[in-house]
Coordinates of C-alpha atoms and ligand atoms in Angstrom, one line a residue:
M1 CA 8.5 -17.8 0.6
S2 CA 11.9 -18.1 -0.8
H3 CA 13.4 -15.4 1.4
S4 CA 12.0 -16.8 4.6
H5 CA 15.3 -18.3 5.7
S6 CA 17.3 -15.1 5.5
A7 CA 14.3 -13.1 6.9
A8 CA 14.2 -15.3 10.0
S9 CA 17.6 -14.0 11.1
A10 CA 17.2 -10.4 10.0
P11 CA 16.2 -7.7 12.4
S12 CA 12.5 -6.8 12.7
V13 CA 10.6 -3.6 12.0
L14 CA 8.5 -2.5 15.1
V15 CA 5.1 -1.3 13.9
T16 CA 3.1 0.6 16.5
G17 CA -0.7 0.6 15.9
G18 CA -0.2 -2.1 13.3
A19 CA -3.7 -3.5 13.8
G20 CA -5.3 -0.3 12.5
Y21 CA -6.4 0.6 9.0
I22 CA -3.1 1.9 7.6
G23 CA -1.0 -0.4 9.8
T24 CA -2.5 -3.6 8.5
H25 CA -2.0 -2.6 4.9
T26 CA 1.6 -1.6 5.6
M27 CA 2.3 -4.9 7.5
V28 CA 1.2 -6.8 4.4
E29 CA 3.6 -5.0 2.2
L30 CA 6.4 -5.3 4.7
L31 CA 5.9 -9.1 5.1
N32 CA 5.6 -9.5 1.3
A33 CA 8.9 -7.7 0.9
G34 CA 10.5 -10.1 3.3
H35 CA 10.7 -8.0 6.5
N36 CA 10.1 -9.5 9.9
V37 CA 7.4 -7.5 11.8
V38 CA 6.7 -7.0 15.5
C39 CA 3.4 -5.2 16.1
I40 CA 2.3 -3.5 19.3
D41 CA -1.3 -2.4 19.6
N42 CA -3.6 -1.9 22.5
F43 CA -6.7 -2.5 20.3
S44 CA -8.3 0.7 21.4
N45 CA -9.5 1.2 17.8
S46 CA -8.9 -2.3 16.2
S47 CA -9.0 -6.0 16.8
P48 CA -6.5 -8.9 16.8
E49 CA -8.6 -10.4 13.9
A50 CA -7.1 -7.7 11.6
V51 CA -3.6 -9.1 12.3
R52 CA -4.8 -12.6 11.7
R53 CA -6.0 -11.5 8.3
V54 CA -2.7 -9.9 7.5
E55 CA -1.0 -13.3 8.3
K56 CA -3.5 -15.1 6.1
I57 CA -2.9 -12.8 3.1
T58 CA 0.9 -13.1 3.4
G59 CA 1.3 -16.6 4.7
R60 CA 3.7 -15.2 7.2
Q61 CA 3.5 -14.5 11.0
V62 CA 3.5 -11.3 12.8
T63 CA 4.9 -11.1 16.3
L64 CA 1.9 -9.5 18.1
V65 CA 2.3 -7.8 21.4
E66 CA -1.0 -6.5 23.0
G67 CA 0.2 -3.4 24.9
D68 CA 0.1 0.3 25.1
I69 CA 3.0 2.4 23.8
R70 CA 2.7 4.6 27.0
D71 CA 3.7 1.5 29.0
T72 CA 7.4 2.0 29.4
D73 CA 8.0 -1.4 30.9
T74 CA 6.3 -3.2 28.0
L75 CA 8.4 -1.3 25.5
Q76 CA 11.6 -1.9 27.3
V77 CA 11.0 -5.6 27.5
L78 CA 10.0 -5.7 23.8
L79 CA 13.0 -3.8 22.6
S80 CA 15.5 -5.7 24.7
Q81 CA 14.1 -9.2 23.8
R82 CA 14.1 -8.8 20.0
P83 CA 16.5 -7.5 17.4
I84 CA 14.5 -4.4 16.3
D85 CA 16.3 -1.8 14.1
R86 CA 13.5 0.5 13.0
V87 CA 10.1 1.7 13.9
I88 CA 7.0 2.7 11.9
H89 CA 4.8 4.6 14.4
F90 CA 1.1 4.6 13.6
A91 CA -0.4 4.3 17.1
A92 CA -2.5 7.4 17.8
L93 CA -6.0 8.6 18.3
K94 CA -7.2 10.2 15.0
A95 CA -10.7 11.6 15.3
V96 CA -10.6 15.4 14.8
G97 CA -14.0 16.1 16.5
E98 CA -13.2 13.9 19.5
S99 CA -9.9 15.7 19.9
V100 CA -11.8 18.9 20.4
S101 CA -14.0 17.4 23.2
R102 CA -11.3 15.2 24.7
P103 CA -8.0 17.2 24.3
L104 CA -6.2 15.5 27.2
A105 CA -6.8 12.0 25.8
Y106 CA -5.2 13.2 22.5
Y107 CA -2.2 14.9 24.0
D108 CA -1.6 12.0 26.4
N109 CA -1.9 9.3 23.8
N110 CA -0.4 10.9 20.8
I111 CA 2.4 13.0 22.4
G112 CA 2.9 11.1 25.7
G113 CA 2.8 7.8 23.7
T114 CA 5.4 9.1 21.3
L115 CA 7.7 10.4 24.1
A116 CA 7.6 7.0 25.8
L117 CA 8.3 5.2 22.5
L118 CA 11.2 7.5 21.7
A119 CA 12.8 7.2 25.2
A120 CA 12.6 3.4 24.8
C121 CA 14.1 3.6 21.3
Q122 CA 16.9 5.8 22.5
Q123 CA 17.7 3.4 25.3
A124 CA 17.8 0.5 22.9
G125 CA 19.8 2.3 20.2
V126 CA 17.0 2.2 17.6
R127 CA 17.5 5.2 15.4
R128 CA 15.4 4.8 12.3
F129 CA 11.9 6.1 12.6
V130 CA 8.9 6.6 10.2
F131 CA 6.1 8.7 11.6
S132 CA 2.4 9.0 10.6
S133 CA 1.9 12.7 10.2
S134 CA -1.0 14.3 8.3
A135 CA -1.8 17.0 5.8
T136 CA -3.7 18.5 8.7
V137 CA -0.4 20.1 9.7
Y138 CA -0.9 22.6 6.9
G139 CA -4.0 24.0 8.5
N140 CA -6.0 26.1 6.1
P141 CA -3.8 26.1 2.9
Q142 CA -2.9 29.5 1.4
A143 CA -1.7 28.0 -1.9
L144 CA -2.2 24.7 -3.7
P145 CA -0.7 22.3 -4.3
L146 CA 0.9 21.9 -0.9
T147 CA 4.6 21.6 -0.8
E148 CA 6.4 20.5 2.4
D149 CA 7.6 24.0 2.8
A150 CA 4.1 25.5 3.1
P151 CA 3.4 27.2 6.5
L152 CA 2.3 24.8 9.2
S153 CA -0.5 25.4 11.7
A154 CA -2.7 23.5 14.1
V155 CA -6.4 24.1 13.9
N156 CA -7.5 21.5 16.4
P157 CA -5.9 19.4 19.2
Y158 CA -5.4 16.4 16.8
G159 CA -3.5 18.5 14.4
A160 CA -1.5 20.1 17.3
T161 CA -0.3 16.6 18.3
K162 CA 0.9 15.8 14.8
L163 CA 2.7 19.2 14.6
M164 CA 4.3 18.8 18.1
V165 CA 5.5 15.2 17.4
E166 CA 7.1 16.4 14.1
R167 CA 8.9 19.1 16.1
I168 CA 10.0 16.6 18.7
L169 CA 11.4 14.3 16.0
E170 CA 13.2 17.1 14.3
D171 CA 14.8 18.1 17.6
M172 CA 15.8 14.4 18.2
C173 CA 17.6 14.5 14.8
H174 CA 19.4 17.7 15.8
A175 CA 20.5 16.2 19.1
D176 CA 21.7 12.9 17.6
P177 CA 23.3 13.1 14.1
Q178 CA 22.7 9.3 13.6
F179 CA 19.0 9.6 14.1
A180 CA 16.9 9.2 10.9
V181 CA 13.3 10.2 10.7
V182 CA 10.8 10.5 7.9
S183 CA 7.5 12.1 8.8
L184 CA 5.0 11.1 6.2
R185 CA 2.2 13.7 5.7
Y186 CA -0.7 11.6 4.5
F187 CA -3.4 13.1 2.4
N188 CA -6.7 11.2 2.5
P189 CA -6.2 7.4 2.5
V190 CA -9.1 5.4 1.2
G191 CA -9.8 1.9 -0.3
A192 CA -8.6 -1.5 0.8
H193 CA -6.3 -4.4 -0.1
D194 CA -7.4 -6.3 -3.2
S195 CA -8.1 -9.4 -1.3
G196 CA -11.1 -7.6 0.3
T197 CA -10.2 -9.1 3.7
I198 CA -8.6 -6.0 5.4
G199 CA -9.9 -2.5 5.3
E200 CA -11.1 0.5 7.3
D201 CA -13.4 -0.5 10.2
P202 CA -14.9 2.6 11.8
R203 CA -16.5 1.8 15.2
D204 CA -19.3 4.4 15.1
I205 CA -20.9 6.5 12.4
P206 CA -18.0 7.3 10.1
N207 CA -16.8 10.9 10.1
N208 CA -14.9 10.6 6.9
L209 CA -16.4 10.8 3.4
F210 CA -15.3 7.5 1.9
P211 CA -16.4 5.0 4.6
F212 CA -19.7 7.0 4.9
I213 CA -20.2 6.5 1.1
T214 CA -19.6 2.7 1.3
Q215 CA -22.0 2.4 4.3
V216 CA -24.7 4.3 2.3
A217 CA -24.1 2.0 -0.7
V218 CA -24.5 -1.1 1.4
G219 CA -27.7 0.2 2.9
K220 CA -26.5 1.0 6.4
R221 CA -27.3 4.7 6.1
P222 CA -30.0 6.3 4.1
H223 CA -28.0 9.0 2.3
L224 CA -24.8 11.0 2.3
N225 CA -24.8 14.5 3.6
V226 CA -22.7 16.7 1.3
F227 CA -21.2 19.3 3.7
G228 CA -21.7 22.4 1.6
N229 CA -22.0 23.1 -2.1
D230 CA -20.9 26.7 -1.9
W231 CA -17.2 26.2 -1.5
P232 CA -14.9 28.0 -3.9
T233 CA -14.2 24.8 -5.9
H234 CA -15.0 23.5 -9.4
D235 CA -18.5 22.2 -8.3
G236 CA -18.9 23.9 -4.9
T237 CA -18.1 20.8 -2.8
G238 CA -14.9 20.2 -0.8
V239 CA -11.8 19.0 -2.6
R240 CA -9.3 16.5 -1.2
D241 CA -6.4 14.4 -2.4
Y242 CA -7.6 10.8 -2.0
I243 CA -4.8 8.1 -2.0
H244 CA -5.2 4.4 -2.2
V245 CA -4.2 2.8 1.1
V246 CA -1.9 0.3 -0.7
D247 CA 0.0 3.1 -2.4
L248 CA 0.3 4.7 1.0
A249 CA 1.6 1.5 2.5
L250 CA 4.2 1.2 -0.2
G251 CA 5.3 4.8 0.7
H252 CA 6.3 3.5 4.1
L253 CA 8.6 0.8 2.6
A254 CA 10.2 3.5 0.5
A255 CA 10.6 5.7 3.6
L256 CA 12.2 2.8 5.6
D257 CA 14.7 2.3 2.8
Y258 CA 15.5 6.0 2.7
S259 CA 16.0 6.1 6.5
A260 CA 18.4 3.2 6.3
Q261 CA 20.7 5.3 4.0
Q262 CA 20.1 8.8 5.2
S263 CA 20.2 10.3 8.7
G264 CA 18.5 13.5 9.7
Y265 CA 14.9 14.7 9.4
A266 CA 12.6 14.8 6.4
A267 CA 8.9 15.6 6.1
V268 CA 7.4 14.1 3.0
N269 CA 3.9 14.4 1.5
L270 CA 2.1 11.2 0.5
G271 CA -0.6 12.1 -1.9
T272 CA -1.4 11.8 -5.6
G273 CA -1.3 15.4 -6.5
R274 CA -4.9 15.3 -7.8
G275 CA -7.9 17.0 -6.2
T276 CA -11.3 15.2 -6.1
S277 CA -14.5 16.9 -4.9
V278 CA -17.2 15.2 -2.9
L279 CA -19.4 15.0 -5.9
D280 CA -16.5 13.7 -8.1
M281 CA -16.1 10.9 -5.5
V282 CA -19.8 10.0 -5.4
H283 CA -19.8 9.8 -9.2
A284 CA -16.6 7.8 -9.3
F285 CA -17.9 5.4 -6.7
E286 CA -21.2 4.9 -8.6
H287 CA -19.3 4.3 -11.8
A288 CA -16.8 1.8 -10.3
T289 CA -19.4 -0.2 -8.3
G290 CA -22.7 0.2 -10.1
Q291 CA -24.2 1.2 -6.7
R292 CA -26.3 4.3 -6.2
V293 CA -25.2 6.8 -3.5
P294 CA -28.2 8.9 -2.6
H295 CA -27.0 12.3 -1.3
V296 CA -28.4 15.6 -0.1
V297 CA -26.7 18.9 0.4
A298 CA -26.3 19.8 4.1
P299 CA -24.6 22.8 5.8
R300 CA -20.9 23.1 5.9
R301 CA -19.1 21.1 8.6
A302 CA -17.4 23.2 11.3
G303 CA -13.6 23.5 10.8
D304 CA -13.7 22.3 7.2
I305 CA -11.4 23.7 4.5
A306 CA -12.4 24.2 0.9
A307 CA -9.6 22.3 -0.8
C308 CA -6.4 20.5 -0.1
W309 CA -4.0 18.5 -2.4
A310 CA -0.4 17.5 -2.4
D311 CA 2.6 18.4 -4.4
P312 CA 4.1 14.9 -4.4
T313 CA 7.4 15.7 -6.0
R314 CA 9.5 15.4 -2.9
A315 CA 8.3 11.8 -2.4
E316 CA 9.3 11.1 -6.0
R317 CA 12.7 12.7 -5.6
L318 CA 13.7 11.4 -2.1
L319 CA 11.9 8.2 -1.8
N320 CA 11.5 7.2 -5.5
W321 CA 7.8 6.6 -4.7
R322 CA 4.7 7.7 -6.4
A323 CA 1.0 6.8 -6.1
Q324 CA 0.0 4.4 -8.9
R325 CA -3.6 3.4 -8.2
S326 CA -6.7 5.2 -9.7
L327 CA -9.8 6.6 -8.0
E328 CA -11.7 3.7 -9.6
Q329 CA -9.4 1.2 -7.9
M330 CA -9.9 3.0 -4.6
C331 CA -13.7 2.8 -5.0
A332 CA -13.8 -0.8 -6.2
S333 CA -11.5 -2.2 -3.5
G334 CA -13.3 -0.2 -0.7
W335 CA -16.6 -1.6 -1.9
T336 CA -15.3 -5.2 -2.0
W337 CA -14.2 -4.8 1.6
Q338 CA -17.5 -3.3 2.7
Q339 CA -19.6 -5.9 0.9
G340 CA -17.7 -8.8 2.3
N341 CA -17.4 -7.4 5.8
P342 CA -20.6 -5.3 6.5
D343 CA -19.7 -5.3 10.2
G344 CA -16.0 -4.9 9.8
Y345 CA -13.9 -7.4 11.8
R346 CA -16.7 -8.0 14.3
R347 CA -18.9 -10.6 12.7
S348 CA -17.9 -12.0 9.3
Ligands
NAD1 P1 -6.4 3.4 13.3 O1 -7.1 3.9 14.4 O2 -7.1 2.4 12.4 O3 -5.0 2.8 13.7 C1 -4.3 3.2 14.9 C2 -4.0 2.0 15.7 O4 -3.2 2.4 16.9 C3 -5.2 1.3 16.2 O5 -5.0 -0.1 15.9 C4 -5.2 1.5 17.7 O6 -5.7 0.5 18.5 C5 -3.7 1.7 18.0 N1 -3.4 2.6 19.2 C6 -3.8 3.8 19.5 N2 -3.3 4.2 20.6 C7 -2.4 3.3 21.0 C8 -1.5 3.2 22.1 N3 -1.4 4.1 23.0 N4 -0.8 2.0 22.2 C9 -0.9 1.1 21.3 N5 -1.7 1.1 20.2 C10 -2.5 2.2 20.1 O7 -5.9 4.7 12.4 P2 -5.2 4.7 11.0 O8 -6.2 5.3 10.0 O9 -4.6 3.4 10.6 O10 -4.1 5.8 11.2 C11 -2.8 5.4 11.5 C12 -2.0 6.7 11.8 O11 -2.1 7.5 10.6 C13 -2.4 7.5 13.0 O12 -1.3 8.1 13.6 C14 -3.2 8.6 12.3 O13 -3.3 9.8 13.1 C15 -2.5 8.8 11.0 N6 -3.3 9.4 9.9 C16 -4.4 8.8 9.5 C17 -5.2 9.4 8.5 C18 -6.4 8.7 8.0 O14 -7.2 9.4 7.3 N7 -6.7 7.4 8.3 C19 -4.7 10.5 7.9 C20 -3.5 11.1 8.3 C21 -2.8 10.6 9.3
UDP2 N1 -17.7 15.2 3.6 C1 -19.1 15.2 3.3 N2 -19.9 14.4 4.0 C2 -19.5 13.5 4.9 C3 -18.1 13.4 5.2 C4 -17.3 14.3 4.6 O1 -19.5 16.0 2.5 O2 -20.3 12.7 5.5 C5 -16.8 16.1 2.9 C6 -16.0 17.0 3.8 O3 -16.7 18.2 4.0 C7 -14.7 17.2 3.0 C8 -14.5 15.9 2.3 O4 -15.8 15.2 2.3 O5 -15.0 18.2 2.0 C9 -13.5 15.0 2.9 O6 -13.9 14.8 4.3 P1 -13.1 13.8 5.3 O7 -13.7 14.0 6.6 O8 -13.1 12.5 4.7 O9 -11.6 14.3 5.2 P2 -10.9 15.6 5.8 O10 -11.9 16.7 5.8 O11 -10.4 15.3 7.1 O12 -9.7 15.9 4.8

C-alpha cells in the first residue's frame, strides 16, 4: 500500500481480543486506514486463523501476541518493546447466560483483565483508550430511543462487568486529565465482512438471534425458536437495534480519532436508531438470501427485554460517525460467511 512506508514508523494500536468477531473486523479497517496493529488474544473464544484471514484481506501484517491480558508480565513486555500509543479493548467473556452460572470467571476476566491492562498502560504512559461496552448497561429501558444519559443498571453479571469497567475508566479520567476514554455502547452487531472470509464463529449452539438464523438457513438446526410473540411491540416479538459489524468497526476508528484530540471520558452509543423485531429479521433474511427460515413460537427467554434501540445522535455529533449499511446487507453478508464457512474457522 502507498502509506506502508510511513505506517512502518508510526506507533501501533494495541487491540485486545482482536481475534474475535468484532476485533477482526476492526483490525481490517485499522490496517486499511494505514494503522499498525498489535493484537493480544488468548484464543479462549477464537483462533489464530481469524487473524491470518485479516492479513489476507488487507495484505498487511498484524503483530500477534498469544497471551492473556491478566498476565501482567506479558503486558509489560509488550508495551515496553513496542511503540504503542492507544488501545482498543475488546477482550472479555460475553455470554450473558454463562455469566449467571460462572460469575467469578466473568468478574475475573472482564474486570480483573481490564485492571491489569490499565495498570500496564499507566506504567507505559498509554492514555488513549477505546472500550467495548454494551447497550446492556441500560438494563430494562424505561424510554426509547436510548440516549447515553438514560439510567444505567446491571441485570446480570456480564452487564455488571461492563458497568463497573465504565465506572473505572471514568474514574481514571478524573484522576488523570490527560487520559482519554471512549466507551462504545454497542447495540446488536450482526453480519460479516464483504469478503465472506471473516465473521462470527460461535463455538456452541448460538445464543443470539442472527447466528441462530444463519445456522437454520444452512441446515444445521431444524428451526428457529421465537422467544415470545406477546411482547408489547409492533408484532409481539422482541425488538433490537441490529448494526452491521463493519459499521461498528468504523465507529472504533472514529472513536480513536476523537480520543487523539479530546481528553476525558465519553460514553457513546453505536447503533442505527432503528428497531427490528425477530419476525422482521426473519423476513429480511429470507428476502435477502432466498433461504427459508422455519420458525416456531416458543416461551419468552428468561431475562429478556421487549425492545431496545439507540439514539445515535451523540456518535454523529462527537465522532462524526453514523451507520450506513442496511438490514439487507447485514443478512446477505452474514449468509455469505455462513455458507462459505459452515464450521467457522475450524475446517474450511
Ligand atoms: P469474541 O468472543 O468474538 O471476542 C473476544 C476476544 O477476546 C476473543 O478472541 C477471546 O479469545 C479474547 N479474550 C477473552 N478474554 C481474554 C483475555 N483474558 N486475554 C486475551 N484475550 C481474551 O466477542 P466479540 O463479539 O468480538 O465482542 C468483543 C467485545 O465486545 C467484548 O468485550 C464484548 O463483551 C463486547 N460486546 C459484544 C457484543 C456482541 O453482541 N458481540 C455486544 C456488546 C458488547
Ligand atoms: N431471539 C429469539 N430466538 C433465538 C435467539 C434470540 O427469538 O434463538 C430473540 C430474543 O428474544 C430477542 C432478540 O431475538 O428478542 C435478540 O436476541 P439476542 O440474544 O440476539 O440479543 P440480545 O437479547 O442480547 O439483545
